Coordinates of C-alpha atoms and ligand atoms in Angstrom, one line a residue:
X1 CA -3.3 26.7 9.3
X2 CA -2.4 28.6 5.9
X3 CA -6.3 29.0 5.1
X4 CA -5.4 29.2 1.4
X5 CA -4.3 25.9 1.0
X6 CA -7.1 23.5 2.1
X7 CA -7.9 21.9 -0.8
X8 CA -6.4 17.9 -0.9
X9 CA -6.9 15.1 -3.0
X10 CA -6.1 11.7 -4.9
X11 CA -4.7 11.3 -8.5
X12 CA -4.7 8.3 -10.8
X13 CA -5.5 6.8 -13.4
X14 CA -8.3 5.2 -13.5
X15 CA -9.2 6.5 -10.2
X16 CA -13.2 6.0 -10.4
X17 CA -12.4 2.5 -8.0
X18 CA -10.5 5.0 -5.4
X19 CA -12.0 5.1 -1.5
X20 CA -9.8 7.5 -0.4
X21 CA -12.4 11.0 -1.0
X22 CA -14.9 9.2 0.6
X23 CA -13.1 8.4 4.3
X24 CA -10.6 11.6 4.2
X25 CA -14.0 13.6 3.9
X26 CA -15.5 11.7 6.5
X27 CA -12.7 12.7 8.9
X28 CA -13.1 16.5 8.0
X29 CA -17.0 16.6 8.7
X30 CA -16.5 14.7 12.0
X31 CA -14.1 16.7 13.4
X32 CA -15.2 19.8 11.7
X33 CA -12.3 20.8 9.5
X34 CA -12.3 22.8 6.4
X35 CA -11.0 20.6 3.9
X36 CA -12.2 19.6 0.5
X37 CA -10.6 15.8 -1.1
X38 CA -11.5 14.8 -4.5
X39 CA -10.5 12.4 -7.1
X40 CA -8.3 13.5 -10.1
X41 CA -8.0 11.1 -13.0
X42 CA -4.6 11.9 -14.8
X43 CA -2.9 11.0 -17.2
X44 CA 1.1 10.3 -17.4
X45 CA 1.4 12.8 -20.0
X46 CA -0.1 15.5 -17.8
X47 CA 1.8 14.5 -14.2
X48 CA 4.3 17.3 -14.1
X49 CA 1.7 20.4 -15.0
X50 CA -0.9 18.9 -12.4
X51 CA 1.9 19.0 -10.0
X52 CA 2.5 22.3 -10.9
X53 CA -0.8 23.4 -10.7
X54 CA -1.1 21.8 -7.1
X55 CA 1.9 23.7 -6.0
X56 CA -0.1 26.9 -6.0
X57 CA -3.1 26.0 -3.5
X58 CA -3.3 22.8 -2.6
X59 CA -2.6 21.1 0.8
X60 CA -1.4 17.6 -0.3
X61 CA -2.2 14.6 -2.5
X62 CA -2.1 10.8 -2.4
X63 CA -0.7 9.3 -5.5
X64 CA -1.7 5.9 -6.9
X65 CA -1.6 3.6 -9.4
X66 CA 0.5 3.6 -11.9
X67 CA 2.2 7.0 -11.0
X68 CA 3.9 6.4 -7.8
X69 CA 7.3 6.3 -9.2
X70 CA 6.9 8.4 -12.4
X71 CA 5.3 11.4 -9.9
X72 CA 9.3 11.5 -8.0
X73 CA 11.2 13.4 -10.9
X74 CA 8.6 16.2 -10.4
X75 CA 8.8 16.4 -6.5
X76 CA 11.7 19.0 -5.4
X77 CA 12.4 16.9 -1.9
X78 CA 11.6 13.0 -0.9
X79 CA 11.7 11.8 2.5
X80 CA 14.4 9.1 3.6
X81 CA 11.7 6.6 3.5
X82 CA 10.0 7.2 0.4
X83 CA 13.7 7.3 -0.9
X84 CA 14.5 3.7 0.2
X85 CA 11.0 2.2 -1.1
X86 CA 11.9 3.9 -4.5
X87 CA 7.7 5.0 -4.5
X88 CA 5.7 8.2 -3.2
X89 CA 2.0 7.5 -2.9
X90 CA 1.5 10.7 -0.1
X91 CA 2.6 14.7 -1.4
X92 CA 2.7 17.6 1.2
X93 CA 2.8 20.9 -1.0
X94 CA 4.1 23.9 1.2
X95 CA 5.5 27.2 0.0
X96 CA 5.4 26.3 -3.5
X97 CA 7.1 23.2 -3.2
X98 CA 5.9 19.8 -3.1
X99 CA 7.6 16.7 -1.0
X100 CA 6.9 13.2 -1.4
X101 CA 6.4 10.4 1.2
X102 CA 5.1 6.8 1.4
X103 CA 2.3 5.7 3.6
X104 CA 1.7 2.2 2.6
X105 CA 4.8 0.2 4.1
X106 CA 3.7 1.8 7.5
X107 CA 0.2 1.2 6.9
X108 CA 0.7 -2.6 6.7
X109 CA 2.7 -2.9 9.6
X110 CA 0.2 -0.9 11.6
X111 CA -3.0 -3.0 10.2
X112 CA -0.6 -6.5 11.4
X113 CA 0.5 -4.4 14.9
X114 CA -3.5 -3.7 15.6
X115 CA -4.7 -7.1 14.8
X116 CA -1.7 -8.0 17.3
X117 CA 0.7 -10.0 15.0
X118 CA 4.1 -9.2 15.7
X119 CA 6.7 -8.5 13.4
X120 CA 10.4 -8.6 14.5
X121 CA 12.2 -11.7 13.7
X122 CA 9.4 -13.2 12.2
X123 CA 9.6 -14.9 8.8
X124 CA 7.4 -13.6 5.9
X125 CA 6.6 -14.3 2.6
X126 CA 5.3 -11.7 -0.1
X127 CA 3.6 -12.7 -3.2
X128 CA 4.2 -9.9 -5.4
X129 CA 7.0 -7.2 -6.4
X130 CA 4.8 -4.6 -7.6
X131 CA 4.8 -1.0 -6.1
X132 CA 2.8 -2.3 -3.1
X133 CA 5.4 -5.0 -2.2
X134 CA 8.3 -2.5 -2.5
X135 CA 6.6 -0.5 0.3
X136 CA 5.8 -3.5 2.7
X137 CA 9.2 -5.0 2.1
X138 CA 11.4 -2.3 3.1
X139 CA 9.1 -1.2 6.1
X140 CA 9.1 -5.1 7.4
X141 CA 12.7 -5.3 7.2
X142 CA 13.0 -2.0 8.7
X143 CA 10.7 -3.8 11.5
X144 CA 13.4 -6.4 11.6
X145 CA 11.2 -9.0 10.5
X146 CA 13.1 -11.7 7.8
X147 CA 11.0 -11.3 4.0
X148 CA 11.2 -14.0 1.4
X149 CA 9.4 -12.4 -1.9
X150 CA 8.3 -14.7 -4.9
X151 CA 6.6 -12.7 -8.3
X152 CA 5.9 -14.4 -11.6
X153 CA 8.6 -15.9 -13.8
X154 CA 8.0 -13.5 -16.3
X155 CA 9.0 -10.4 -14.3
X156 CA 11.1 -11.8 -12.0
X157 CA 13.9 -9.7 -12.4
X158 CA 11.1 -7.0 -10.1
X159 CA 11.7 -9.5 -7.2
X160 CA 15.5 -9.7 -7.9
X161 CA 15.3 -5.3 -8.4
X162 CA 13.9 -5.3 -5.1
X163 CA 15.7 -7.9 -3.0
X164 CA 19.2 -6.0 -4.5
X165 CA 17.8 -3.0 -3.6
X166 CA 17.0 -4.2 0.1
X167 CA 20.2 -5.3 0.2
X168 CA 22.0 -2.5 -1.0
X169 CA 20.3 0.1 1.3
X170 CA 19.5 -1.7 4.1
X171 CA 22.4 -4.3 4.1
X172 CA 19.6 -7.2 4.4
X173 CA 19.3 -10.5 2.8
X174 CA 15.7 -11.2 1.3
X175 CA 15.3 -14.3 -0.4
X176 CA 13.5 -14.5 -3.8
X177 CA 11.5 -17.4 -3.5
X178 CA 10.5 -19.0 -7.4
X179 CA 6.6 -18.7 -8.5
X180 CA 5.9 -22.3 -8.8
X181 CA 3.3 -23.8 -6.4
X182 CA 6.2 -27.1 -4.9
X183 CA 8.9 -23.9 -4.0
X184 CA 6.3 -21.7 -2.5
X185 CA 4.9 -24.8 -0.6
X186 CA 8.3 -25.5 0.5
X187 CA 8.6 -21.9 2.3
X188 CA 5.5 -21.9 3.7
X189 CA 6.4 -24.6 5.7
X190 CA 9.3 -21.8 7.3
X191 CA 7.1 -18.7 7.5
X192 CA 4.8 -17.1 10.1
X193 CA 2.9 -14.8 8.2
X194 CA 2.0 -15.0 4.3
X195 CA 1.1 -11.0 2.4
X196 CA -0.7 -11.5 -1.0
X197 CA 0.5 -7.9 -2.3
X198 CA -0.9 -8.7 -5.9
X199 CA -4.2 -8.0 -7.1
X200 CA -5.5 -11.3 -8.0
X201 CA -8.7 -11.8 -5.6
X202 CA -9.7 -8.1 -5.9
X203 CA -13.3 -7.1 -7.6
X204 CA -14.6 -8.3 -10.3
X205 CA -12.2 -11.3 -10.4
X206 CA -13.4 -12.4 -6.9
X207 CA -13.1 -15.8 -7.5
X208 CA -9.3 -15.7 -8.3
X209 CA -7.0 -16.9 -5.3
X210 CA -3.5 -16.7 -5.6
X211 CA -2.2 -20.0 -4.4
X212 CA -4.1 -22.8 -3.3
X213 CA -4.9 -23.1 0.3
X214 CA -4.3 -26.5 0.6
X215 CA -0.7 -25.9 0.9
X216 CA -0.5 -23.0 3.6
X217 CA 0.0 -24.6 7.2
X218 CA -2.7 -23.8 9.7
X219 CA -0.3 -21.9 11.8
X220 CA 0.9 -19.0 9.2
X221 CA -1.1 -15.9 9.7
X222 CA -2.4 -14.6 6.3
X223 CA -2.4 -10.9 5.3
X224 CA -4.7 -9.8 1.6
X225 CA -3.8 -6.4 0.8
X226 CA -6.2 -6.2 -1.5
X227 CA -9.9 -4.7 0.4
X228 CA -12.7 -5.0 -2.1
X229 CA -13.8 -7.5 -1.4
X230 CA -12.9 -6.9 2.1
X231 CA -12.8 -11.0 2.4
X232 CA -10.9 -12.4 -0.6
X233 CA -11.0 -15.9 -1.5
X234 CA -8.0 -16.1 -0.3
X235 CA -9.0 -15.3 3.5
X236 CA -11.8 -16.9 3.2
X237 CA -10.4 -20.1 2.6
X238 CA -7.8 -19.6 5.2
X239 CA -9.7 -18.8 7.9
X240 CA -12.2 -21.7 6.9
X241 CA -8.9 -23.6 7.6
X242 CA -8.0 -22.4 10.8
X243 CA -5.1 -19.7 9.8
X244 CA -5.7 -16.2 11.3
X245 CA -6.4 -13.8 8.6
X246 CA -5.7 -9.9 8.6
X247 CA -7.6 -8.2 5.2
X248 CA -6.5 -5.0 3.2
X249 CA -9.1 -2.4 5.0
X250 CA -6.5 -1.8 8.0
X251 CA -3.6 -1.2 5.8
X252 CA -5.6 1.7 3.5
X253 CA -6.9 3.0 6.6
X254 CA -3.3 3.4 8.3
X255 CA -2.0 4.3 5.2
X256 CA -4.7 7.2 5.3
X257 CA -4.1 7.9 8.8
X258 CA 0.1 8.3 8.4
X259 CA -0.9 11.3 5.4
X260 CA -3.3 13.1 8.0
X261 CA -0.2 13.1 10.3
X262 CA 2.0 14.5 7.2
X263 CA -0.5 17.3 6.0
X264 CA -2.2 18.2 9.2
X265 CA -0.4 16.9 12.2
X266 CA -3.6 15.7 13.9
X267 CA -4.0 11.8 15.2
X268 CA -6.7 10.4 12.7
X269 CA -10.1 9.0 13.9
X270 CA -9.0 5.3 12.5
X271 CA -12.2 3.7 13.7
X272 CA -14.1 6.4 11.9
X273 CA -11.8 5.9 8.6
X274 CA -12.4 1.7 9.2
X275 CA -16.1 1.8 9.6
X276 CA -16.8 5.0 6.3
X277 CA -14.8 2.3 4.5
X278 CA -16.3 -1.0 5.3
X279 CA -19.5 0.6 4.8
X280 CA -18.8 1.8 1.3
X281 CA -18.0 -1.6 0.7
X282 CA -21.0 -3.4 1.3
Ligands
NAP301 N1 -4.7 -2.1 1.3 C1 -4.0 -1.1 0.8 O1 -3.9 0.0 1.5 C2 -3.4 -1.2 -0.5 C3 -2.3 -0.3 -0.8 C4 -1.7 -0.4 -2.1 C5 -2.1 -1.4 -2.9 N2 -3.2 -2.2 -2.6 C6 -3.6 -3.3 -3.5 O2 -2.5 -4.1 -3.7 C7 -2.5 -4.7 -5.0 C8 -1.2 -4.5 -5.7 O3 -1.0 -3.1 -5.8 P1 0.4 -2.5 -6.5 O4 0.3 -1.1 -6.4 O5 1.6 -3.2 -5.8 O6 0.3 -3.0 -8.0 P2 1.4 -3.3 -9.0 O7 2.6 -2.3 -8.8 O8 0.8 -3.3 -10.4 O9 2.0 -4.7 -8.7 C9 1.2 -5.9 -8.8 C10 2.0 -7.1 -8.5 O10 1.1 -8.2 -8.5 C11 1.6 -9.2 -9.5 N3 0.5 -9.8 -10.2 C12 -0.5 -9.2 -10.9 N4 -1.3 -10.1 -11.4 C13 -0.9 -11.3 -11.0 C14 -1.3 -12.6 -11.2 N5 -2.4 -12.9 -11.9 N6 -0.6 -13.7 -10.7 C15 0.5 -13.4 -10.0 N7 1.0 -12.2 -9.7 C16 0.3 -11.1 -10.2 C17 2.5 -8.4 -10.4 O11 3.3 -9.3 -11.1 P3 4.0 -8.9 -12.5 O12 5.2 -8.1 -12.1 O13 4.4 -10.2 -13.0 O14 3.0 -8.2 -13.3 C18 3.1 -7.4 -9.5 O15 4.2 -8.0 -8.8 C19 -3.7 -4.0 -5.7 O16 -4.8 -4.8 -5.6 C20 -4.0 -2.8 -4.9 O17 -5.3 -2.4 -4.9 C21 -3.8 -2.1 -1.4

């Protein structure tokens, strides 16, 4: 380990709602590692000098909302992964030079994999385009699974950006599926699993639901990105139905686990990570 560079950490803006200091410390105390993770709140106009800064000493950084895509043009290498998904939300700084990854597709197929959904040749649908549902679509298809995507009317040219993009990089068909509760009815009726990768649900709307329940058959498995609450309306309703329901805490904790693996090479304590996080949210 380069002692000098142990310090790590998340930026955004806002960032006050972020988890992420709270379970990466929880890892170092447990298994006795000298790292320090805090929360930076910054601002677009001040991106490239904090990277700049962070080249210097730090270890690595998570990136979220809303500067996963700006942060790229200020990374001097990206990964093949983070490339295709167009998003970095994971930095490893090393030698004065920072490289970007992207955790989150990989985190939501490992949250489905552990609550033993399979993927391949199974037929999803994403609600939502947003940076998210970039993330999750490429790493699904990449999985071999078949994605429909459906995002509101008003941007859906983001759906029709992504499914292009899909297609151009990974030479795979995703459908874009109109917002309107009769066409998303109609595909339900095809797929096995349904992702709500949008943030209606999450705290303090937390009695928004994105579609009405009424129209998802018993027998599609429903995934909520979103974990606070860590039961939405949304899988609340399903499971009260009958559907199997998968929430948001195992895709941040996977997601958390893959940037351990990038920055320090060790095999996370994921039950650890799960239970620092579900606490915090009671
Ligand atoms: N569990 C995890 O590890 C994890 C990881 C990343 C993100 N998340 C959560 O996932 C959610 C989305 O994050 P993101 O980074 O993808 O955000 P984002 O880039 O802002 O994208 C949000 C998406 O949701 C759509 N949307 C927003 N409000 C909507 C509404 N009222 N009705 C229908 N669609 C709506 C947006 O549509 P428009 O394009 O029309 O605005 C967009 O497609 C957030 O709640 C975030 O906390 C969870």
């Amino acid at each position: 380990m380069n002692s000098k560079r142990n310090k790590l950490g998340v930026m955004g803006h806002p960032i006050k709602h972020s988890l992420s200091a709270v379970m990466h410390n929880a890892v170092f105390r447990e298994l006795g590692l000298d790292y320090t993770y805090k929360s930076f709140d910054v601002i677009k106009e001040h991106l490239e000098d904090f990277i700049d800064r962070c080249k210097e000493d730090f270890l690595g950084l998570n990136v979220t909302i809303p500067h996963k895509v700006e942060v790229m043009k200020f990374l001097d290498e990206i990964n093949s992964e983070a490339q295709l998904i167009g998003a970095v939300n994971t930095i490893k700084f090393e030698n004065e030079t920072a490289k970007g990854f992207n955790t989150d597709g990989i985190g939501c197929v490992k949250a489905l994999q552990e609550s033993n959904v399979s993927i391949k040749d199974k037929k999803i649908l994403i609600l939502g385009a947003g940076g998210a549902a970039r993330a999750i679509s490429f790493q699904l298809v990449l999985e071999g699974a078949d994605v429909s995507i459906s995002n509101r009317k008003q941007r859906r040219y983001m759906a029709e950006d992504l499914s292009r993009d899909i297609k151009e990089k990974l030479d795979r068909d995703v459908k874009i599926v109109d917002f309107s509760i009769n066409k998303i009815e109609e595909e339900l009726r095809q797929v096995d699993i349904l992702i709500n990768a949008t943030p209606v649900g999450m705290f303090p709307n937390i009695n928004e639901i994105i579609i009405p329940v009424d129209i998802i058959p018993r027998d599609v498995i429903v995934m909520d990105i979103v974990y606070n609450p860590v039961e939405t309306r949304l899988l609340r309703e399903a499971k009260m139905k009958g559907c199997k329901v998968v929430n948001g805490v195992g895709m941040f904790v996977h997601q958390g686990a893959e940037s351990l693996r990038i920055w320090l090479g060790i095999k996370a304590p994921i039950e650890l990570m799960r239970e620092t996080v579900l606490e915090k949210l009671k």
